[in-house]
Every structure is written in structure tokens, then in C-alpha cells.
Amino acid sequence: MKIICDNEKCSGCLACVVACTDHHYAETENDAVSGRIYKTVTEPSGYTRYVTESCRHCENAPCIDACPVNAISEEGGWVLVDRDICIGCQMCSQACPFDIPRFRSDGKMFKCDGCGGDPACVKICPNGALKVE
């Protein structure tokens, strides 16, 4: 499973980033990190496009093998992190070819978990730019 973004449809509204953050954090948490990474890219022509991405939930994910405490696993096509086990060594980040894992101030990894198979970012996208494959 992975969440694919059609960057031609993405308007840069950030609804996906907000939905991800709202889904995973209580209002009182100050250290919210979205599982979606958002960037603006300006082409040489001056055209600005928006890029939003998250964990690609790779088959044979290198982050799984890199984790020395087995905090990362695959379930139903989603690559998941058990933050209770994570020791924050960042080996997963070094192994990820897409530079996806993010670390909160507690030193533990946070990334897209597919929201239990019903991603908040996909549901909220007003342009239909996101879909699960």
C-alpha cells in the first residue's frame, strides 16, 4: 500500500498535512509532526508546483531491516512503527532512500501509518490528488 499524489492536481492547500496532524495528535500536543511532507518546487520557467509525499510503504522496506530493535514492521501493506519500542537511533532514516522518517523532540520516529487503512489525507483532499494504491 502507498499513498500516491498526482502533483498536477495538488493545489498546495495543505489540507492533507492538517488532516494528518489532526488525526494523530490531541489539541494539547505541542510537538505535532505530520506524516506528510510538503514542498513547493519552482521550475526554471517560474511555474510553481506543489509536492506532497509520505512513506511509500515499500515492499522489502529497508527501514525494517535497519531497525536494531524491530520497532518497524509491515502489516497489510503498511510499514508501521511501534513508538513504544523505538529507541530513536535514526538507523531507519539512514536506510530510507526517500528521506521520509521524521523524529519528534522525544527522539522517536514518526511517519505515515495509513491511519489504519483509511488515510485522513486521502479523505480530505479537495482535488482528489491523493489515492491509495
PDB file of C-alpha atoms in Angstrom:
ATOM      1  CA  MET A   1       0.000   0.000   0.000  1.00  0.00           C
ATOM      2  CA  LYS A   2       1.075   3.540  -0.555  1.00  0.00           C
ATOM      3  CA  ILE A   3      -0.484   6.953  -0.854  1.00  0.00           C
ATOM      4  CA  ILE A   4       0.169   8.425  -4.272  1.00  0.00           C
ATOM      5  CA  CYS A   5      -0.072  12.133  -5.051  1.00  0.00           C
ATOM      6  CA  ASP A   6      -0.935  13.392  -8.512  1.00  0.00           C
ATOM      7  CA  ASN A   7       1.099  16.583  -8.341  1.00  0.00           C
ATOM      8  CA  GLU A   8      -0.778  18.014 -11.326  1.00  0.00           C
ATOM      9  CA  LYS A   9      -3.954  18.022  -9.188  1.00  0.00           C
ATOM     10  CA  CYS A  10      -2.324  19.257  -5.979  1.00  0.00           C
ATOM     11  CA  SER A  11      -3.141  22.925  -5.315  1.00  0.00           C
ATOM     12  CA  GLY A  12      -0.881  23.263  -2.278  1.00  0.00           C
ATOM     13  CA  CYS A  13      -3.790  23.830   0.123  1.00  0.00           C
ATOM     14  CA  LEU A  14      -2.098  21.784   2.898  1.00  0.00           C
ATOM     15  CA  ALA A  15      -5.379  20.080   3.845  1.00  0.00           C
ATOM     16  CA  CYS A  16      -3.568  16.715   3.778  1.00  0.00           C
ATOM     17  CA  VAL A  17      -0.897  17.902   6.206  1.00  0.00           C
ATOM     18  CA  VAL A  18      -3.503  19.358   8.577  1.00  0.00           C
ATOM     19  CA  ALA A  19      -5.686  16.217   8.376  1.00  0.00           C
ATOM     20  CA  CYS A  20      -2.686  14.005   9.161  1.00  0.00           C
ATOM     21  CA  THR A  21      -1.700  16.125  12.130  1.00  0.00           C
ATOM     22  CA  ASP A  22      -5.282  16.329  13.428  1.00  0.00           C
ATOM     23  CA  HIS A  23      -5.705  12.561  13.115  1.00  0.00           C
ATOM     24  CA  HIS A  24      -2.559  11.715  15.081  1.00  0.00           C
ATOM     25  CA  TYR A  25      -2.354  14.394  17.776  1.00  0.00           C
ATOM     26  CA  ALA A  26      -4.513  15.842  20.524  1.00  0.00           C
ATOM     27  CA  GLU A  27      -5.038  19.614  20.511  1.00  0.00           C
ATOM     28  CA  THR A  28      -2.847  19.942  23.576  1.00  0.00           C
ATOM     29  CA  GLU A  29       0.263  18.410  21.997  1.00  0.00           C
ATOM     30  CA  ASN A  30       2.892  20.971  21.066  1.00  0.00           C
ATOM     31  CA  ASP A  31       5.248  18.700  19.142  1.00  0.00           C
ATOM     32  CA  ALA A  32       2.988  17.619  16.293  1.00  0.00           C
ATOM     33  CA  VAL A  33       4.733  16.216  13.236  1.00  0.00           C
ATOM     34  CA  SER A  34       2.771  15.425  10.100  1.00  0.00           C
ATOM     35  CA  GLY A  35       3.309  12.113   8.343  1.00  0.00           C
ATOM     36  CA  ARG A  36       3.079  14.076   5.088  1.00  0.00           C
ATOM     37  CA  ILE A  37       5.996  16.112   3.790  1.00  0.00           C
ATOM     38  CA  TYR A  38       5.099  19.217   1.794  1.00  0.00           C
ATOM     39  CA  LYS A  39       7.318  21.152  -0.597  1.00  0.00           C
ATOM     40  CA  THR A  40       6.941  23.852  -3.203  1.00  0.00           C
ATOM     41  CA  VAL A  41       9.089  23.492  -6.269  1.00  0.00           C
ATOM     42  CA  THR A  42       9.689  26.394  -8.628  1.00  0.00           C
ATOM     43  CA  GLU A  43      10.592  25.300 -12.121  1.00  0.00           C
ATOM     44  CA  PRO A  44      13.169  27.249 -14.201  1.00  0.00           C
ATOM     45  CA  SER A  45      10.190  28.613 -16.176  1.00  0.00           C
ATOM     46  CA  GLY A  46       8.864  30.206 -12.983  1.00  0.00           C
ATOM     47  CA  TYR A  47       5.979  27.737 -12.659  1.00  0.00           C
ATOM     48  CA  THR A  48       5.398  26.683  -9.051  1.00  0.00           C
ATOM     49  CA  ARG A  49       4.194  23.175  -8.356  1.00  0.00           C
ATOM     50  CA  TYR A  50       3.364  21.521  -5.100  1.00  0.00           C
ATOM     51  CA  VAL A  51       4.697  18.186  -3.945  1.00  0.00           C
ATOM     52  CA  THR A  52       3.297  16.256  -1.018  1.00  0.00           C
ATOM     53  CA  GLU A  53       4.595  12.856  -0.092  1.00  0.00           C
ATOM     54  CA  SER A  54       4.653  10.375   2.711  1.00  0.00           C
ATOM     55  CA  CYS A  55       6.107   6.968   3.433  1.00  0.00           C
ATOM     56  CA  ARG A  56       5.971   4.817   0.332  1.00  0.00           C
ATOM     57  CA  HIS A  57       5.383   1.677   2.423  1.00  0.00           C
ATOM     58  CA  CYS A  58       7.972  -0.151   0.329  1.00  0.00           C
ATOM     59  CA  GLU A  59       7.899  -3.858  -0.294  1.00  0.00           C
ATOM     60  CA  ASN A  60      11.005  -5.178   1.474  1.00  0.00           C
ATOM     61  CA  ALA A  61      11.351  -1.794   3.181  1.00  0.00           C
ATOM     62  CA  PRO A  62      14.987  -1.077   4.058  1.00  0.00           C
ATOM     63  CA  CYS A  63      13.928   0.721   7.240  1.00  0.00           C
ATOM     64  CA  ILE A  64      12.559  -2.559   8.636  1.00  0.00           C
ATOM     65  CA  ASP A  65      15.901  -4.309   8.249  1.00  0.00           C
ATOM     66  CA  ALA A  66      17.808  -1.272   9.549  1.00  0.00           C
ATOM     67  CA  CYS A  67      15.940  -1.060  12.855  1.00  0.00           C
ATOM     68  CA  PRO A  68      18.075  -2.780  15.513  1.00  0.00           C
ATOM     69  CA  VAL A  69      15.150  -3.236  17.946  1.00  0.00           C
ATOM     70  CA  ASN A  70      12.495  -4.417  15.456  1.00  0.00           C
ATOM     71  CA  ALA A  71      10.277  -1.389  16.072  1.00  0.00           C
ATOM     72  CA  ILE A  72       9.272  -1.290  12.388  1.00  0.00           C
ATOM     73  CA  SER A  73       7.110  -3.929  10.765  1.00  0.00           C
ATOM     74  CA  GLU A  74       4.804  -4.467   7.791  1.00  0.00           C
ATOM     75  CA  GLU A  75       1.119  -5.176   8.306  1.00  0.00           C
ATOM     76  CA  GLY A  76      -1.370  -5.435   5.469  1.00  0.00           C
ATOM     77  CA  GLY A  77       0.850  -3.493   3.086  1.00  0.00           C
ATOM     78  CA  TRP A  78       1.561  -0.657   5.537  1.00  0.00           C
ATOM     79  CA  VAL A  79       5.001  -0.158   7.111  1.00  0.00           C
ATOM     80  CA  LEU A  80       4.357   0.679  10.764  1.00  0.00           C
ATOM     81  CA  VAL A  81       6.449   1.942  13.677  1.00  0.00           C
ATOM     82  CA  ASP A  82       5.921   0.912  17.276  1.00  0.00           C
ATOM     83  CA  ARG A  83       6.968   4.112  19.043  1.00  0.00           C
ATOM     84  CA  ASP A  84       6.996   2.296  22.382  1.00  0.00           C
ATOM     85  CA  ILE A  85       9.879   0.148  21.117  1.00  0.00           C
ATOM     86  CA  CYS A  86      11.682   2.807  19.012  1.00  0.00           C
ATOM     87  CA  ILE A  87      14.940   3.951  20.606  1.00  0.00           C
ATOM     88  CA  GLY A  88      15.449   6.904  18.263  1.00  0.00           C
ATOM     89  CA  CYS A  89      18.725   5.661  16.783  1.00  0.00           C
ATOM     90  CA  GLN A  90      17.707   7.006  13.335  1.00  0.00           C
ATOM     91  CA  MET A  91      19.060   3.960  11.510  1.00  0.00           C
ATOM     92  CA  CYS A  92      15.704   3.791   9.673  1.00  0.00           C
ATOM     93  CA  SER A  93      16.172   7.325   8.405  1.00  0.00           C
ATOM     94  CA  GLN A  94      19.648   6.500   7.116  1.00  0.00           C
ATOM     95  CA  ALA A  95      18.295   3.419   5.334  1.00  0.00           C
ATOM     96  CA  CYS A  96      15.296   5.146   3.722  1.00  0.00           C
ATOM     97  CA  PRO A  97      16.108   6.101   0.117  1.00  0.00           C
ATOM     98  CA  PHE A  98      13.321   8.723   0.193  1.00  0.00           C
ATOM     99  CA  ASP A  99      14.330  10.561   3.398  1.00  0.00           C
ATOM    100  CA  ILE A 100      10.869  10.035   4.886  1.00  0.00           C
ATOM    101  CA  PRO A 101      11.191   9.160   8.603  1.00  0.00           C
ATOM    102  CA  ARG A 102      10.809  12.179  10.879  1.00  0.00           C
ATOM    103  CA  PHE A 103      11.782  12.422  14.531  1.00  0.00           C
ATOM    104  CA  ARG A 104       9.879  14.273  17.206  1.00  0.00           C
ATOM    105  CA  SER A 105      11.533  16.075  20.104  1.00  0.00           C
ATOM    106  CA  ASP A 106      11.243  12.857  22.149  1.00  0.00           C
ATOM    107  CA  GLY A 107      13.736  11.378  19.664  1.00  0.00           C
ATOM    108  CA  LYS A 108      11.327   8.736  18.386  1.00  0.00           C
ATOM    109  CA  MET A 109      10.404   8.179  14.778  1.00  0.00           C
ATOM    110  CA  PHE A 110       7.040   9.170  13.352  1.00  0.00           C
ATOM    111  CA  LYS A 111       5.843   8.500   9.818  1.00  0.00           C
ATOM    112  CA  CYS A 112       2.709   7.720   7.848  1.00  0.00           C
ATOM    113  CA  ASP A 113       0.803   4.734   9.178  1.00  0.00           C
ATOM    114  CA  GLY A 114      -2.067   4.855   6.683  1.00  0.00           C
ATOM    115  CA  CYS A 115      -4.451   5.840   9.503  1.00  0.00           C
ATOM    116  CA  GLY A 116      -5.408   2.215   9.974  1.00  0.00           C
ATOM    117  CA  GLY A 117      -6.162   1.748   6.269  1.00  0.00           C
ATOM    118  CA  ASP A 118      -8.403   4.821   5.844  1.00  0.00           C
ATOM    119  CA  PRO A 119      -5.940   7.715   5.375  1.00  0.00           C
ATOM    120  CA  ALA A 120      -7.212  11.068   6.606  1.00  0.00           C
ATOM    121  CA  CYS A 121      -5.169  12.876   3.943  1.00  0.00           C
ATOM    122  CA  VAL A 122      -6.856  10.969   1.101  1.00  0.00           C
ATOM    123  CA  LYS A 123     -10.332  11.581   2.507  1.00  0.00           C
ATOM    124  CA  ILE A 124      -9.792  15.343   2.927  1.00  0.00           C
ATOM    125  CA  CYS A 125      -8.039  16.205  -0.374  1.00  0.00           C
ATOM    126  CA  PRO A 126     -10.432  18.600  -2.170  1.00  0.00           C
ATOM    127  CA  ASN A 127      -8.868  17.984  -5.583  1.00  0.00           C
ATOM    128  CA  GLY A 128      -8.650  14.194  -5.477  1.00  0.00           C
ATOM    129  CA  ALA A 129      -4.863  14.418  -5.781  1.00  0.00           C
ATOM    130  CA  LEU A 130      -4.256  11.632  -3.258  1.00  0.00           C
ATOM    131  CA  LYS A 131      -5.181   7.976  -3.595  1.00  0.00           C
ATOM    132  CA  VAL A 132      -4.210   4.672  -2.025  1.00  0.00           C
ATOM    133  CA  GLU A 133      -2.614   2.064  -4.294  1.00  0.00           C
TER     134      GLU A 133
END
